[in-house]
Short mmCIF file of C-alpha atoms in Angstrom, two decimals:
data_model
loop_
_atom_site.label_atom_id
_atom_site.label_comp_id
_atom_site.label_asym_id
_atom_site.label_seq_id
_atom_site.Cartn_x
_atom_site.Cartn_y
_atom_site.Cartn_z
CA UNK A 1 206.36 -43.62 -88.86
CA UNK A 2 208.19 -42.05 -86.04
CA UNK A 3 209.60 -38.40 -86.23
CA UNK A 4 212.57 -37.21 -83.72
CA UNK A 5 213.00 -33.36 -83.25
CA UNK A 6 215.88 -32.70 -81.35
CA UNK A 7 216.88 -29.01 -79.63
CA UNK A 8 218.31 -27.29 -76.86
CA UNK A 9 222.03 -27.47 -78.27
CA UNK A 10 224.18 -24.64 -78.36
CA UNK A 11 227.44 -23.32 -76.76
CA UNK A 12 228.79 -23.46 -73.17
CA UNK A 13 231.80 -22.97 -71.67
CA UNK A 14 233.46 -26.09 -69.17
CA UNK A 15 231.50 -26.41 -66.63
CA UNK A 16 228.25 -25.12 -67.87
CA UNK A 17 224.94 -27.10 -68.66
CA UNK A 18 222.73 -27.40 -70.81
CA UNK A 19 219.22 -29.37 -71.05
CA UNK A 20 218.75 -31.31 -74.84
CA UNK A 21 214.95 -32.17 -75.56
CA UNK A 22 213.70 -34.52 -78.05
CA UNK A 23 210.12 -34.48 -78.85
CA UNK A 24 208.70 -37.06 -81.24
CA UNK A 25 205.40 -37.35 -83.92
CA UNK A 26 203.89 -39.71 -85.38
CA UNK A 27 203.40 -43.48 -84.27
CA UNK A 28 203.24 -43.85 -80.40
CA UNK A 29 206.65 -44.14 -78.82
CA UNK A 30 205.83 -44.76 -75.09
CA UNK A 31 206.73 -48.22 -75.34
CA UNK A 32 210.03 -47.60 -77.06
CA UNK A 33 213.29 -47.18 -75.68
CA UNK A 34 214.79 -43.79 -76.11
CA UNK A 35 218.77 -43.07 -76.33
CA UNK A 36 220.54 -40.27 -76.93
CA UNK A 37 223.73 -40.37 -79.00
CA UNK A 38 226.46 -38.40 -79.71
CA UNK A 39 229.54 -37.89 -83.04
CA UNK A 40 232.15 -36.12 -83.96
CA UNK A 41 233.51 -35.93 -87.09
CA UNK A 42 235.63 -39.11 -88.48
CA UNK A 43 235.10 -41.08 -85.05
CA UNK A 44 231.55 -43.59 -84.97
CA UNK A 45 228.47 -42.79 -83.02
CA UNK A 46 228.51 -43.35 -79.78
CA UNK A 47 225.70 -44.23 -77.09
CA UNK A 48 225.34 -41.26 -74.18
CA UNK A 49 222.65 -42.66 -72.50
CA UNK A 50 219.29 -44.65 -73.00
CA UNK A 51 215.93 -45.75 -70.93
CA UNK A 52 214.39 -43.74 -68.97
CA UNK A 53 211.71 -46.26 -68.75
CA UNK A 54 210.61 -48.26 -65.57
CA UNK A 55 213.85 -50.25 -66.36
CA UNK A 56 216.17 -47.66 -65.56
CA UNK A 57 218.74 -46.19 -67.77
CA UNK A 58 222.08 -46.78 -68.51
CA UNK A 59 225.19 -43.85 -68.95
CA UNK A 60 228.16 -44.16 -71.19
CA UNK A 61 230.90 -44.37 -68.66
CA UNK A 62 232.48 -41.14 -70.01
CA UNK A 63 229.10 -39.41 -68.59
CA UNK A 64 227.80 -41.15 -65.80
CA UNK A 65 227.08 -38.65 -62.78
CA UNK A 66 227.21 -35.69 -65.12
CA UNK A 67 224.23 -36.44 -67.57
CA UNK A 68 220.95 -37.50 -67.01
CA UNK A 69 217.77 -39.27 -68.86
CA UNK A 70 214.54 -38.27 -68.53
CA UNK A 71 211.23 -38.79 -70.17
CA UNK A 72 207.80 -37.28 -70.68
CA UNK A 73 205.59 -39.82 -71.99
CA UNK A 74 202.43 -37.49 -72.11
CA UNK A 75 204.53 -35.09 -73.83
CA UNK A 76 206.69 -37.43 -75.94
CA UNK A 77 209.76 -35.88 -74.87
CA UNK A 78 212.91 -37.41 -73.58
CA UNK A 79 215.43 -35.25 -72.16
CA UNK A 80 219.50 -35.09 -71.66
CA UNK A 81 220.26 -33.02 -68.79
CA UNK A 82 223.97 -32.09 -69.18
CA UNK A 83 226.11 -31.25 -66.13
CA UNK A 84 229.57 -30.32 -65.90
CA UNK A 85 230.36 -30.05 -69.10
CA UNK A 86 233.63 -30.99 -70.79
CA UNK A 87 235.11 -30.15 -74.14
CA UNK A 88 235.80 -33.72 -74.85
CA UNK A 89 231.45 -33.24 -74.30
CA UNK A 90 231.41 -31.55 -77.72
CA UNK A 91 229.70 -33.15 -80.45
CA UNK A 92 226.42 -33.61 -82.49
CA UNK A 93 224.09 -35.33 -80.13
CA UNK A 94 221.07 -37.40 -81.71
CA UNK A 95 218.19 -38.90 -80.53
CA UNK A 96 216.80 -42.19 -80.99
CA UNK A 97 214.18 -44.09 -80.55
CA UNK A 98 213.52 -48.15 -81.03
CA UNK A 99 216.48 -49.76 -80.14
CA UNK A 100 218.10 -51.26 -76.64
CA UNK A 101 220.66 -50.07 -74.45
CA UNK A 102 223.94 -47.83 -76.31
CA UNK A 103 224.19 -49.94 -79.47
CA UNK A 104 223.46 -46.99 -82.41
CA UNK A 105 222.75 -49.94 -84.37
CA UNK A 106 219.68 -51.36 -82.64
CA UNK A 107 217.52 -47.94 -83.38
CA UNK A 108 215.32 -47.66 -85.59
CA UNK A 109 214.37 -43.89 -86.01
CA UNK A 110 216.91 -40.69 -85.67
CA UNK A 111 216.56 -37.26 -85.67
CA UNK A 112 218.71 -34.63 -86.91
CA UNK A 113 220.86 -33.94 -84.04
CA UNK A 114 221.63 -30.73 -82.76
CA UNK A 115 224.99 -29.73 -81.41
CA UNK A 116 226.80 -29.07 -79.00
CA UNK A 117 230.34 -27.24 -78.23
CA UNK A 118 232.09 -27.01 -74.87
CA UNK A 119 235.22 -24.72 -74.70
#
């Protein structure tokens, strides 16, 4: 069983950054794919990025320069470095782990979220 602890969320004005961090327990995750996603209320979850892996990763359009994918594999951590912030930006952002590329659906294991609010 796979555990997802997301933090690093928080409050920044437009143009700000911040850095989200996602560590996980439990079964070994080095092989999985990592995404992060991100909701607001009464619209679907959307894919931010995901990889990070010797594949590459791949950016939702709306964030592609701005954010950035990382991993830690010793550490279990993936990271979402967030640049340039927007307002349209703010949300509850989620990581995942098990799936492929953006599709929310593919994953298998979520964490909490932790959010994040750009004004």
């Amino acid at each position: 069983h796979v555990q997802l602890v997301e933090s690093g969320g928080g409050s920044v004005q437009a143009g700000g950054s911040l850095r989200l961090s996602c560590v996980a327990s439990g079964y070994t995750t080095v092989s999985y794919c990592m995404g992060w996603f991100r909701q607001t209320p009464g619209k679907e979850r959307e894919g931010v990025a995901a990889g990070a892996t010797a594949g590459g990763a791949v950016y939702a359009v709306s964030v592609k320069d701005r954010f950035t994918i990382s991993r830690d594999n010793a550490k279990k951590t993936v990271y979402l470095q967030m640049n340039s912030l927007k307002p349209e930006d703010t949300a509850m952002y989620y990581c995942a782990a098990g799936g492929y590329g953006l599709h929310p659906g593919s994953y298998n294991y979520w964490g909490q979220g932790t959010q994040v609010t750009v004004s």
